[in-house]
Short mmCIF file of C-alpha atoms and ligand atoms in Angstrom, two decimals:
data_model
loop_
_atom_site.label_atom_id
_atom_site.label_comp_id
_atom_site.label_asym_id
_atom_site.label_seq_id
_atom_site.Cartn_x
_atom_site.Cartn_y
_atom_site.Cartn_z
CA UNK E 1 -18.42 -72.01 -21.86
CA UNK E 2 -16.71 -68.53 -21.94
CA UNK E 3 -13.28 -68.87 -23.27
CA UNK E 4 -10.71 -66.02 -22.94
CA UNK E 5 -7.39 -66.54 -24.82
CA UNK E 6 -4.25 -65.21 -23.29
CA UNK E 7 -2.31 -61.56 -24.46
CA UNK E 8 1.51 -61.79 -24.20
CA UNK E 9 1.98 -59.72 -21.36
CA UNK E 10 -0.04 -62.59 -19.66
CA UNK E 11 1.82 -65.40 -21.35
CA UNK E 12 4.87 -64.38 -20.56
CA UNK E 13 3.44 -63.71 -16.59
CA UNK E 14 2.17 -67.05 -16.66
CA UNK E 15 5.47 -68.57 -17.86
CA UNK E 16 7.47 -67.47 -14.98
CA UNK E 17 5.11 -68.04 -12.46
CA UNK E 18 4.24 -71.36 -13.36
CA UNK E 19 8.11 -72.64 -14.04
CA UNK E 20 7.82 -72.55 -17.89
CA UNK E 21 10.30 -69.60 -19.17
CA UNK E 22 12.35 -67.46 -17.20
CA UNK E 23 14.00 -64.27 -17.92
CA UNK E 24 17.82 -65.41 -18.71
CA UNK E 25 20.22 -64.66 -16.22
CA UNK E 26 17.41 -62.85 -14.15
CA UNK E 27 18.62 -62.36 -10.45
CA UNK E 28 21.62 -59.98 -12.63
CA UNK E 29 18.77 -57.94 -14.28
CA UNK E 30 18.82 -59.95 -17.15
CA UNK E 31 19.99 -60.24 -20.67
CA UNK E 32 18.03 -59.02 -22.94
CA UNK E 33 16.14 -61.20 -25.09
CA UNK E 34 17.35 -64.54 -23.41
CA UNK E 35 14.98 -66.60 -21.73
CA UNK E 36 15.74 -69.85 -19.61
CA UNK E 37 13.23 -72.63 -19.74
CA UNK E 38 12.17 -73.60 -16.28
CA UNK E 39 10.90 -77.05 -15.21
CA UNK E 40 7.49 -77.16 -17.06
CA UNK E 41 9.07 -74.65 -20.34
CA UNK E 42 11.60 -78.02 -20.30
CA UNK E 43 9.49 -80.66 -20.19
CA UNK E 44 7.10 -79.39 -22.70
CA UNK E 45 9.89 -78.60 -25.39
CA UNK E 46 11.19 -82.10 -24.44
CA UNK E 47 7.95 -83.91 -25.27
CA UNK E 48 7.94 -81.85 -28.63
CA UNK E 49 11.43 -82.71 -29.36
CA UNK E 50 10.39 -86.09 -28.81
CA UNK E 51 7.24 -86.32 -31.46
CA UNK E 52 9.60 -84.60 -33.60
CA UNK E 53 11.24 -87.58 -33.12
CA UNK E 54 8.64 -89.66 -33.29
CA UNK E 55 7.49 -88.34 -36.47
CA UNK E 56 10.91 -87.83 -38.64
CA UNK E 57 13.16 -90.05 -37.96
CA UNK E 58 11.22 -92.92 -36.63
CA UNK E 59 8.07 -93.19 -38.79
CA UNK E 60 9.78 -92.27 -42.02
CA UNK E 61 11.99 -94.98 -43.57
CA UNK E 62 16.39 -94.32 -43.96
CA UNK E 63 16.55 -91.23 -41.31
CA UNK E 64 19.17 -91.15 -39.09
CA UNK E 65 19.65 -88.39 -36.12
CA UNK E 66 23.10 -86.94 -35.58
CA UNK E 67 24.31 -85.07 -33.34
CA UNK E 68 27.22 -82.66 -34.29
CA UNK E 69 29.14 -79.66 -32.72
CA UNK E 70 28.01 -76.22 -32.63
CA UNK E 71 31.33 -75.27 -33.22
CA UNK E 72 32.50 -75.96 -36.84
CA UNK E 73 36.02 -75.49 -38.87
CA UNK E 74 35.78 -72.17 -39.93
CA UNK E 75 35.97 -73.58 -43.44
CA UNK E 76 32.20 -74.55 -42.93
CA UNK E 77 31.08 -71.12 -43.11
CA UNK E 78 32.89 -69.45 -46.17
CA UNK E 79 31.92 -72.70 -47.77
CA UNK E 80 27.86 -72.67 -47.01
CA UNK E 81 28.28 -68.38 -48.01
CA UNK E 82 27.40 -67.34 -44.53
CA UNK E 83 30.33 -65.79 -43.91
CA UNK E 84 29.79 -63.32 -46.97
CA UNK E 85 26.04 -63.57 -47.55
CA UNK E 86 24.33 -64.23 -43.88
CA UNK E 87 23.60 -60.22 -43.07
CA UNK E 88 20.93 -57.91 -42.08
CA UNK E 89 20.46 -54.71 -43.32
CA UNK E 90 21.13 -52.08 -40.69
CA UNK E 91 20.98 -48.45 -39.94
CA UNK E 92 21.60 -46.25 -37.08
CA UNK E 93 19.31 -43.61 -35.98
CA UNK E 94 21.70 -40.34 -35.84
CA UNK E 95 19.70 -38.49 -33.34
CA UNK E 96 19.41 -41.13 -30.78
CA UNK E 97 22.20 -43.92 -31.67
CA UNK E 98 19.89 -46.64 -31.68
CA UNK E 99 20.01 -48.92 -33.98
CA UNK E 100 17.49 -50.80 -36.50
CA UNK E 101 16.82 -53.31 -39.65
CA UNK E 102 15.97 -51.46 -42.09
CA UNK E 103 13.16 -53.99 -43.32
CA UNK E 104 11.55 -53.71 -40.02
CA UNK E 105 11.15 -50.11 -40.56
CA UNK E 106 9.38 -50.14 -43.79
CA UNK E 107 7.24 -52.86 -42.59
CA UNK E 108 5.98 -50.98 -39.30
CA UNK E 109 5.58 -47.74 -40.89
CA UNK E 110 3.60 -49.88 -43.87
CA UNK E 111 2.19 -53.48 -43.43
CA UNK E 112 1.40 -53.09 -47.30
CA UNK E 113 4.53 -53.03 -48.26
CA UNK E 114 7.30 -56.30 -49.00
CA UNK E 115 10.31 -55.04 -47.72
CA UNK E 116 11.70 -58.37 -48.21
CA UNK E 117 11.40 -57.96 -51.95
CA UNK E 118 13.50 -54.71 -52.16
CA UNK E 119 17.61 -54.09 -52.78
CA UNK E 120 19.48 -52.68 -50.34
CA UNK E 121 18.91 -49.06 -52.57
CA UNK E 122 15.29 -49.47 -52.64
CA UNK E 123 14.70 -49.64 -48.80
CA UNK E 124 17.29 -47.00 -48.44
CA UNK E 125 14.99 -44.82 -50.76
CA UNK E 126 12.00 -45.60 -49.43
CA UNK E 127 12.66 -44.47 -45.78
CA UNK E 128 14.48 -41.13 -47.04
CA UNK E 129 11.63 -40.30 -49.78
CA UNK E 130 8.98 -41.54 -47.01
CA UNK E 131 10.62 -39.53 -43.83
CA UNK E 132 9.88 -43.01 -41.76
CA UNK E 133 10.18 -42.15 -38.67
CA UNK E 134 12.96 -43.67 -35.59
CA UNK E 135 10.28 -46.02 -33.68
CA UNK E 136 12.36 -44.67 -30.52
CA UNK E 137 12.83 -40.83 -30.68
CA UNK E 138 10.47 -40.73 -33.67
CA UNK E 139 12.85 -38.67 -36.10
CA UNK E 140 13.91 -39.72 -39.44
CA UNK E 141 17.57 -39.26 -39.80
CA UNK E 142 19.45 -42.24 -40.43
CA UNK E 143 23.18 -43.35 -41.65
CA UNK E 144 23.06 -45.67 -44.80
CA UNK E 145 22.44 -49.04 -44.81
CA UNK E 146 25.18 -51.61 -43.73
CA UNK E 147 25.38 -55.28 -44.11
CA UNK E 148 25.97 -56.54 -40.63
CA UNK E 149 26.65 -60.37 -40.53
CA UNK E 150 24.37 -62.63 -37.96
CA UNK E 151 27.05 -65.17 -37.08
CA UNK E 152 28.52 -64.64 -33.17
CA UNK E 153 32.24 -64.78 -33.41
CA UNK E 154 34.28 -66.34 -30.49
CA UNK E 155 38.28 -67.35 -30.45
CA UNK E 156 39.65 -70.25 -29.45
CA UNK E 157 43.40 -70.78 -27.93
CA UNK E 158 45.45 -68.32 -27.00
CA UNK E 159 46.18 -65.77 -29.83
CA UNK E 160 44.74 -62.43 -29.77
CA UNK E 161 44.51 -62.26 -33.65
CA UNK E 162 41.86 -63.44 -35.97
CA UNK E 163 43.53 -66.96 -36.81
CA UNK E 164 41.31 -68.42 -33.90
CA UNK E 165 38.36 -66.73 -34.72
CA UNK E 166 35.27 -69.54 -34.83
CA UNK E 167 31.87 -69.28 -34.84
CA UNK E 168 28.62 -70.11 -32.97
CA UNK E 169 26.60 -72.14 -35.72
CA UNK E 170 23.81 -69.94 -37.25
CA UNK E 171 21.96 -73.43 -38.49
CA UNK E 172 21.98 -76.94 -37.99
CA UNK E 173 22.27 -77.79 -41.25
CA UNK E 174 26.03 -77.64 -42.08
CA UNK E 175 25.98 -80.27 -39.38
CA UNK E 176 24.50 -82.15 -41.52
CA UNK E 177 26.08 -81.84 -44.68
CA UNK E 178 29.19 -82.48 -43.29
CA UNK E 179 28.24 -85.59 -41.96
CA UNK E 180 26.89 -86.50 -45.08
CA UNK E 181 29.43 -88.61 -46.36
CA UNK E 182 30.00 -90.64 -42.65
CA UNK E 183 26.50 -91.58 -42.42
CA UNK E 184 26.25 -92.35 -46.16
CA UNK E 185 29.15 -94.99 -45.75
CA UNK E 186 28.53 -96.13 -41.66
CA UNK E 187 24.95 -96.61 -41.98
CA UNK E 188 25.20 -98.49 -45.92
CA UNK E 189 22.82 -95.55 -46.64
CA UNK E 190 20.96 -95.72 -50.21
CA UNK E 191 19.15 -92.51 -51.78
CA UNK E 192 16.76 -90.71 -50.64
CA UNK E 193 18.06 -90.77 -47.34
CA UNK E 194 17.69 -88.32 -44.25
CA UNK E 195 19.78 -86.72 -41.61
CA UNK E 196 17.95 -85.19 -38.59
CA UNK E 197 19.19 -82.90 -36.08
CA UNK E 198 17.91 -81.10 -32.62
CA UNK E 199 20.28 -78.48 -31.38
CA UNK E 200 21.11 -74.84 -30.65
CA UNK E 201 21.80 -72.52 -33.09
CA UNK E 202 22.64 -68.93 -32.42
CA UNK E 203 22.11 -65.55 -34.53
CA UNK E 204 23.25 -61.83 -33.44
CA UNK E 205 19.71 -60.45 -33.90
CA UNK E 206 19.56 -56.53 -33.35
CA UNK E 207 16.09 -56.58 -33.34
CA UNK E 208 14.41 -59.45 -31.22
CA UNK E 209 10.84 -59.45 -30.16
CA UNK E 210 8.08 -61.17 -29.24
CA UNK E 211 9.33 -63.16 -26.44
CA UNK E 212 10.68 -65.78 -27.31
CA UNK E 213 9.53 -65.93 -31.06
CA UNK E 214 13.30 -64.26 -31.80
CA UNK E 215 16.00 -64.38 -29.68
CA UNK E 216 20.06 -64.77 -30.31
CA UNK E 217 20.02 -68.57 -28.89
CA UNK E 218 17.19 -70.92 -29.85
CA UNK E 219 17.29 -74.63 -30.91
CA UNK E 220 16.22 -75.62 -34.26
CA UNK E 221 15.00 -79.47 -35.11
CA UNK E 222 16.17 -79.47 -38.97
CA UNK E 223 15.81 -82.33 -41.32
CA UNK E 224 17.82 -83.09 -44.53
CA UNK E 225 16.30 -85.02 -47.24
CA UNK E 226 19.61 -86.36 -49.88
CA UNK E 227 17.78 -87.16 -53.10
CA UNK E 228 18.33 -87.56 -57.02
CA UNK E 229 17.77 -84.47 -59.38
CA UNK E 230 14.56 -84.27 -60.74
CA UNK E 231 12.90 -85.87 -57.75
CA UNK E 232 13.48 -82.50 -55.14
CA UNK E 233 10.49 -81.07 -56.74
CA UNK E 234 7.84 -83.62 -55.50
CA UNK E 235 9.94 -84.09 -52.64
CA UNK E 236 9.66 -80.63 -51.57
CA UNK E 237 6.41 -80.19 -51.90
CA UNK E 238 5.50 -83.57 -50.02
CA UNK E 239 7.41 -82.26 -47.02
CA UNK E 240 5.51 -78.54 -47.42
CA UNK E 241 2.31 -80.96 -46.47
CA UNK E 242 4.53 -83.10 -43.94
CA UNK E 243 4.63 -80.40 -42.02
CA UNK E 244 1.45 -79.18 -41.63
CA UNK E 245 0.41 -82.71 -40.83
CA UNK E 246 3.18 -82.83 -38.34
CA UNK E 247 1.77 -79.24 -36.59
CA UNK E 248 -2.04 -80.72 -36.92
CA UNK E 249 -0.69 -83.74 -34.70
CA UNK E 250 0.83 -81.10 -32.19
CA UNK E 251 -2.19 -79.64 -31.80
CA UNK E 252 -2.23 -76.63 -33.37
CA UNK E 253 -5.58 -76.33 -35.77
CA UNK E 254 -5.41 -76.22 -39.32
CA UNK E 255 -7.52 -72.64 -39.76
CA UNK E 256 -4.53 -70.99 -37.89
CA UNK E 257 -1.85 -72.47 -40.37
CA UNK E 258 -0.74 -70.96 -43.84
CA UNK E 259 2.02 -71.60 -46.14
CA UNK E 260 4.04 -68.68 -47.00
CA UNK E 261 6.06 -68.68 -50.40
CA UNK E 262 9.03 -66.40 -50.19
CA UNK E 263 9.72 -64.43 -53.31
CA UNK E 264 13.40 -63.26 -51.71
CA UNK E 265 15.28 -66.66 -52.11
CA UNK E 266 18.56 -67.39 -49.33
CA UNK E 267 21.48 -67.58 -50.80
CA UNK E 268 21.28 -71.49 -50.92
CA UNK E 269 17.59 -72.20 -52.12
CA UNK E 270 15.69 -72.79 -55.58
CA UNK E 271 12.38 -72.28 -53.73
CA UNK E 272 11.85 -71.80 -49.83
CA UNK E 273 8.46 -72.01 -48.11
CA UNK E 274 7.23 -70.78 -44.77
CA UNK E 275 4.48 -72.74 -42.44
CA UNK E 276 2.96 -69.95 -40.63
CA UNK E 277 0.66 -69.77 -37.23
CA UNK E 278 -1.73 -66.97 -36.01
CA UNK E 279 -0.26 -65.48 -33.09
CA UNK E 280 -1.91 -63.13 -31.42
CA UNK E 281 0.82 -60.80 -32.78
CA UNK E 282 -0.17 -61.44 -36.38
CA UNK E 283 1.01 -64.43 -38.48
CA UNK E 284 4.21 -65.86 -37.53
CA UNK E 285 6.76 -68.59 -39.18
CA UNK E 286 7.23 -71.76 -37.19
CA UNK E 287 9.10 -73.66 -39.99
CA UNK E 288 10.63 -73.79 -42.93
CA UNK E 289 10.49 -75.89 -46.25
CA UNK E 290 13.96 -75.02 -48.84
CA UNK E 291 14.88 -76.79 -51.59
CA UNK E 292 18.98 -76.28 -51.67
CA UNK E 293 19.84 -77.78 -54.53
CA UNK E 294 23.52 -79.50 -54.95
CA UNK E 295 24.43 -75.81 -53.15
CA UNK E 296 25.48 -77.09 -50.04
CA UNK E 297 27.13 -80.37 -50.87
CA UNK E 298 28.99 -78.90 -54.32
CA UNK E 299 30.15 -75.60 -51.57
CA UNK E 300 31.52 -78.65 -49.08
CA UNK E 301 33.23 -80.34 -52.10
CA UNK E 302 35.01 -77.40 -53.85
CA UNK E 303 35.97 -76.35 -50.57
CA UNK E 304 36.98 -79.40 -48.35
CA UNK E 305 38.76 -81.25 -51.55
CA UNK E 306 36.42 -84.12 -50.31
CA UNK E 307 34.01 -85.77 -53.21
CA UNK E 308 30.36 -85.69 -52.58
CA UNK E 309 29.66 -87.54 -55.46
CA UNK E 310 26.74 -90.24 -54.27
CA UNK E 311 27.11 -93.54 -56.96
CA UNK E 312 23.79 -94.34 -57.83
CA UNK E 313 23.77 -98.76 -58.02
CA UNK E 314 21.00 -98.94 -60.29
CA UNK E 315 22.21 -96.50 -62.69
CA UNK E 316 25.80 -96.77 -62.45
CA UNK E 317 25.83 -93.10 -62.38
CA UNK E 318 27.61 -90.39 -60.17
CA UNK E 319 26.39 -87.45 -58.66
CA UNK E 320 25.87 -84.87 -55.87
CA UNK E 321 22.85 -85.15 -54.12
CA UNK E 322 20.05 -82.55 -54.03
CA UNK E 323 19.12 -81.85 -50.45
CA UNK E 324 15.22 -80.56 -49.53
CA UNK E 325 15.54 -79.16 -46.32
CA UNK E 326 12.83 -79.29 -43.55
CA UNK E 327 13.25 -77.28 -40.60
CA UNK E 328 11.38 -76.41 -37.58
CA UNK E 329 12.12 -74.35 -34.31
CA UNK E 330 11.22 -75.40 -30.92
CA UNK E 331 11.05 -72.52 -29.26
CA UNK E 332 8.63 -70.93 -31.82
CA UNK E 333 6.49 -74.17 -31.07
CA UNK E 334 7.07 -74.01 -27.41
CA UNK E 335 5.45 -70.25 -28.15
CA UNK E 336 2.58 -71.87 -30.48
CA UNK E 337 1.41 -74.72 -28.63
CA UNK E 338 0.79 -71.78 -25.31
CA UNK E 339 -1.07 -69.61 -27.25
CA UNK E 340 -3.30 -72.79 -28.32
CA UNK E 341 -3.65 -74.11 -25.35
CA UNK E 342 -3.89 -71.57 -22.75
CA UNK E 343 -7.28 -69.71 -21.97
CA UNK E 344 -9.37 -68.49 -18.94
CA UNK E 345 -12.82 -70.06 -18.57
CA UNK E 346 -15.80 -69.10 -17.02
CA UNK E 347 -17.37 -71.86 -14.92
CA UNK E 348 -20.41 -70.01 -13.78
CA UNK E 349 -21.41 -68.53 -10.64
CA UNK E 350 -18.42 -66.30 -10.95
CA UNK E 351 -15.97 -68.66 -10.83
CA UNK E 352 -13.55 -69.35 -13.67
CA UNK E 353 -10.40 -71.43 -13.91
CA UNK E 354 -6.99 -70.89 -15.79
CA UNK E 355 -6.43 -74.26 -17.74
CA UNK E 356 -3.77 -74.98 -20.74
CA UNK E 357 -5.53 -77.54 -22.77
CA UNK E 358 -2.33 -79.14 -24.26
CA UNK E 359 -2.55 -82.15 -26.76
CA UNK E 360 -2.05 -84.81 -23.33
CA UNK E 361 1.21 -86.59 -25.02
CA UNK E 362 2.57 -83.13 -25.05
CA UNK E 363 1.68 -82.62 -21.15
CA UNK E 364 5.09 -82.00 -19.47
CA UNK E 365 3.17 -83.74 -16.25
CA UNK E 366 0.81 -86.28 -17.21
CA UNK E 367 -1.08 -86.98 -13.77
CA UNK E 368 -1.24 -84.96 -10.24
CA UNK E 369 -1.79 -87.89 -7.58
CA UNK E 370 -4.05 -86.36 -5.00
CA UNK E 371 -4.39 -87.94 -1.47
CA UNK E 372 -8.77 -86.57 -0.74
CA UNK E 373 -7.81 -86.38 2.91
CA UNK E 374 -4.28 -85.57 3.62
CA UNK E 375 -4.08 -87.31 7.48
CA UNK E 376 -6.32 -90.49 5.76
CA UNK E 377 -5.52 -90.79 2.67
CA UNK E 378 -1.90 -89.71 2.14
CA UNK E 379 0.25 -92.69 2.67
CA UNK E 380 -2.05 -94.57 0.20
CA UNK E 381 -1.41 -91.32 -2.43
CA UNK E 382 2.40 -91.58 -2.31
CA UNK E 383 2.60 -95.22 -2.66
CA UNK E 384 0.26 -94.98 -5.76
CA UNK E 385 2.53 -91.42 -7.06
CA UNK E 386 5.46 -94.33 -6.73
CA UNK E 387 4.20 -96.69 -8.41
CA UNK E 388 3.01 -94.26 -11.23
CA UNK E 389 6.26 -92.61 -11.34
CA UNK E 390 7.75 -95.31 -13.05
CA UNK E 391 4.98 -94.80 -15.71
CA UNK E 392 4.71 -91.28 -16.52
CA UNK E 393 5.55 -88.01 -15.51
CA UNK E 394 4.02 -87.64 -12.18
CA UNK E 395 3.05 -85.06 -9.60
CA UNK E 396 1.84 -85.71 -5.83
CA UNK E 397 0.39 -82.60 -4.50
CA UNK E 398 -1.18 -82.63 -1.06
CA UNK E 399 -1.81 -79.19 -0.02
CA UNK E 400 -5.08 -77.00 0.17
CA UNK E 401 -8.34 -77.78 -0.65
CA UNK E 402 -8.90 -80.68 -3.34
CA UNK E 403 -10.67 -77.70 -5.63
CA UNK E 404 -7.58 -75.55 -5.36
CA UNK E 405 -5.34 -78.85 -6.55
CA UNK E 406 -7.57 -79.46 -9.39
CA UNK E 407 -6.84 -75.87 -10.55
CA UNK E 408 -3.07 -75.81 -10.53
CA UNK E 409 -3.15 -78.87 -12.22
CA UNK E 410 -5.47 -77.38 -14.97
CA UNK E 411 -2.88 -74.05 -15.03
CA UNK E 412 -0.09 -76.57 -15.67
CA UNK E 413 -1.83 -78.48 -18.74
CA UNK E 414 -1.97 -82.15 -16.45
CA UNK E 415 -4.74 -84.23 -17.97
CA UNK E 416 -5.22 -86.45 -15.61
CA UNK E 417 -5.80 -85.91 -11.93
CA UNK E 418 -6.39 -89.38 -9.83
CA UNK E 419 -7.81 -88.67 -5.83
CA UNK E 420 -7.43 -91.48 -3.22
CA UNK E 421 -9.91 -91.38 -1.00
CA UNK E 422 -12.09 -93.81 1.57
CA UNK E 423 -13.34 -95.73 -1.90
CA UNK E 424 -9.36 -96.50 -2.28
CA UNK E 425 -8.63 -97.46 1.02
CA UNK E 426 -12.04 -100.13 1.53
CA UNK E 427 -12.55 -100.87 -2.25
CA UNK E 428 -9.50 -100.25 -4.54
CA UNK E 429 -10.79 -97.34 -6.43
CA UNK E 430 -9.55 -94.14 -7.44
CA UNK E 431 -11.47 -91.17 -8.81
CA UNK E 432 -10.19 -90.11 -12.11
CA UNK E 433 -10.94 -86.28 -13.09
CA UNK E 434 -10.27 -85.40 -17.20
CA UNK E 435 -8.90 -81.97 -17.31
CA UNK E 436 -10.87 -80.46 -20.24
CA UNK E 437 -14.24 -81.62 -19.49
CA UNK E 438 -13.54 -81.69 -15.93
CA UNK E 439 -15.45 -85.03 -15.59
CA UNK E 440 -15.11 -87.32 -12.80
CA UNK E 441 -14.66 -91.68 -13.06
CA UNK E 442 -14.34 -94.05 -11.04
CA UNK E 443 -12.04 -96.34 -12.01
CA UNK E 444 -10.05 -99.62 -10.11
CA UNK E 445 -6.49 -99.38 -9.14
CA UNK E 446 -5.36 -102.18 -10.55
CA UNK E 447 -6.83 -101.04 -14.28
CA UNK E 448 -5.38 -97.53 -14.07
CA UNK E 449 -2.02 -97.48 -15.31
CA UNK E 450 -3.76 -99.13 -18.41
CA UNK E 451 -6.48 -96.65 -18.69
CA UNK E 452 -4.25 -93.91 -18.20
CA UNK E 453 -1.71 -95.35 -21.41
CA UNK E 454 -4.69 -95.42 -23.51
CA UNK E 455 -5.68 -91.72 -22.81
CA UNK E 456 -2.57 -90.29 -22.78
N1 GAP V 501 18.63 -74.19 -41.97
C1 GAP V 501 17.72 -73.25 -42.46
C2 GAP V 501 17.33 -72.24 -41.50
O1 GAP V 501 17.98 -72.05 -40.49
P1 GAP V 501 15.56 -70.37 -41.01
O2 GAP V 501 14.23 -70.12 -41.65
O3 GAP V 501 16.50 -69.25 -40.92
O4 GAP V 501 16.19 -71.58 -41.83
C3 GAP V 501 14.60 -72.17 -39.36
O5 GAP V 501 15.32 -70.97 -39.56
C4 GAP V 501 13.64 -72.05 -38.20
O6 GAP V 501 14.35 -71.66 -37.03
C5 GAP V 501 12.57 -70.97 -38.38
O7 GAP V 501 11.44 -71.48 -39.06
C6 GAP V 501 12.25 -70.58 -36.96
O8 GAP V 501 11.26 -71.47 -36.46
C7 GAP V 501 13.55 -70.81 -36.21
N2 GAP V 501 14.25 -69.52 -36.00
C8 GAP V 501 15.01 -68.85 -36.89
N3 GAP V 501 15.52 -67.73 -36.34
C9 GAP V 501 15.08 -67.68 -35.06
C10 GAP V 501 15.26 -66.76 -33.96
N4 GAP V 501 16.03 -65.69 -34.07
N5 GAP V 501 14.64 -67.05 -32.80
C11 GAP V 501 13.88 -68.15 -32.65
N6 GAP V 501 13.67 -69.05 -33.65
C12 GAP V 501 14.26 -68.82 -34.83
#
């Protein structure tokens, strides 16, 4: 069968016509580079928060989720270094005032080149020796390079000066690490433990692009590993493979994964570690593996005054835990897992049908109840759509032709697509129609729901 993937202009079409992602704040023209996630956008990111779930915190032994503030004591972020060290390098274009990262640049005007591997001189350098060009007016004369820090500043109370200046986190992490201690003692924790997280995290980004690959507000699903010295190495490289496993289980195929070492460290890491996909834009990172050392925890303790010393039972010594840090965004996923899935066939005979062939636990609607008949068959549908309701994710959709229903539901990723017709009504049947091979069962009302579990 023909199979034609999707471009972005499409994907993002498709999004807002079928209720996944909206433009944010659209009806006001928008603002630029937010996107709202629409019925179908939520429910998909849901069901990937949940075998994120699934997967970290409850198949893998002492993790516990938290869920902390976005807004932290401002403390948090001179002690984690974002406050000095979280900055892009940026440059304005003097002939028309727009402004750019200065890594971008060298890496558009030459994919050859690691920009991430150069000082802040050596890019500088490189686009005055190289003339690279403004990728809006296409001249080449820029200001010098400034460090402009990430983290969006808001105040709280009343005063006008900076003493209520907080900030928007930038990661979930700190959540974490500030937790570390009340989790430790409330939950009798032992090393290695975990602390998950699924929240919002926010970074001024001059330069987003690609949708929704990066944006200034996306939510991250970031998982801390506490462990002994001398262990973080194996540790870190176990959850490298973790991850991949955990992508292969959403769906997404192994040929279209890679790891990524980064040679430019963050301030906090030993060794960091990218999981990329294939997008049709080129490769793209969809999570992150860092090993952070005693960074974070040592940062909170000079800082807070509080001890994160961890007293190790067994060897009656003290310490401060290493954290390996595992961390994933959804929205990047969300992005991933449409790609994957989405695709035009051919049927033959000139037909063809949109379908997104999502992993079925990741289906935001798992079944589309469809009366054959509406005048005959309906009351029988919505009784059934009741019942299933309380089941799964359900849709009832009685209007057009039963060809026409079967194709929105294949747009929308359902699986499962269960017509009542005279069969239901004089023998307690239903047909049952698989999505992907578009095959057709009959199968008895009162096995369904239990056929349907095992499918889905
Ligand atoms: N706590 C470590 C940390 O935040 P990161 O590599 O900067 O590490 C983690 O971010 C993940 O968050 C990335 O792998 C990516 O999936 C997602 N992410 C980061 N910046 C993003 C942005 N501007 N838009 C969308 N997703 C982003």
């Amino acid at each position: 069968m023909e199979r034609k993937t999707f471009t972005m202009e499409e994907l993002v079409a498709y999004c807002s016509q079928y209720g996944f992602i909206y433009q944010g704040s659209e009806i006001y023209g928008g603002l630029a580079n937010t996107w709202d996630y629409g019925p179908l956008g939520t429910g998909l990111k849901n069901q990937i928060k949940d075998a994120w779930r699934y997967y970290f915190i409850q198949m893998r032994e002492n993790s516990y989720e938290v869920d902390a503030d976005i807004l932290m004591n401002p403390k948090v972020w001179e002690a984690s270094g974002h406050l000095a060290g979280f900055t892009d390098p940026l440059l304005d274009c003097k002939e028309c005032k727009t402004r750019h990262r200065a890594d971008n640049l060298i890496q558009e005007y030459d994919s050859s080149v690691n920009a991430d591997a150069f000082t802040q001189e050596e890019m500088l350098q490189f686009i005055r020796s190289k003339q690279v060009p403004c990728p809006v007016c296409g001249k080449s004369n820029f200001t010098d390079i400034r460090q402009f820090n990430l983290m969006f500043e808001t105040r709280r109370g009343v005063t006008s000066d900076n003493a209520g200046t907080i900030y928007l986190r930038p990661e979930n992490a700190q959540g974490e690490y500030v937790n570390y201690l009340n989790v430790l003692r409330s939950m009798r924790a032992k090393l290695p433990f975990s602390i998950g997280q699924i929240g919002k995290a926010f970074r001024n980004e001059i330069t987003p692009k690609n949708f929704t690959f990066r944006t200034i507000e996306f939510e991250q699903m970031e998982y801390q590993t506490f462990c002994k010295e001398g262990t973080d190495n194996d540790l870190y490289e176990y959850f490298k493979e973790y991850g991949k496993e955990f992508f292969e289980y959403l769906g997404l195929p192994a040929e279209k994964l890679r790891f990524h070492d980064h040679e430019k460290l963050a301030h906090y890491a030993k060794a960091a570690c990218d999981i990329e996909y294939l997008f049709p834009f080129g490769w793209g990172e969809i999570n992150g593996t860092h090993n952070r050392t005693d960074f974070d925890l040592s940062r909170h303790q000079e800082y807070s005054g509080k001890s994160m010393e961890y007293f190790d039972e067994s060897t009656r010594e003290k310490y401060i835990p290493y954290v390996i840090e595992s961390t994933y965004g959804v929205d990047r996923i969300v992005l991933a897992i449409l790609f994957e899935g989405l695709c035009e066939e051919e049927l033959g005979e000139g037909e063809s049908r949109i379908v997104f062939k999502v992993k079925p636990a990741l289906a935001p609607i798992k079944v589309n109840v469809l009366p054959l008949i509406k005048k005959r068959h309906a009351e029988e549908a919505k009784k059934l759509y009741k019942e299933l309701s309380s089941h799964f994710m359900v849709q009832y959709d009685e209007s057009g032709s039963i060809g026409k229903r079967y194709r929105r539901g294949d747009a929308i990723g359902v699986p499962f697509a269960v017509t009542i017709d005279d069969n239901t009504l004089e023998n307690g049947t239903v047909t049952v129609r698989d999505r992907d091979s578009m095959e057709q069962k009959e199968i008895a009302l009162t096995d369904l729901v239990h056929y349907l579990h095992d499918n889905l």
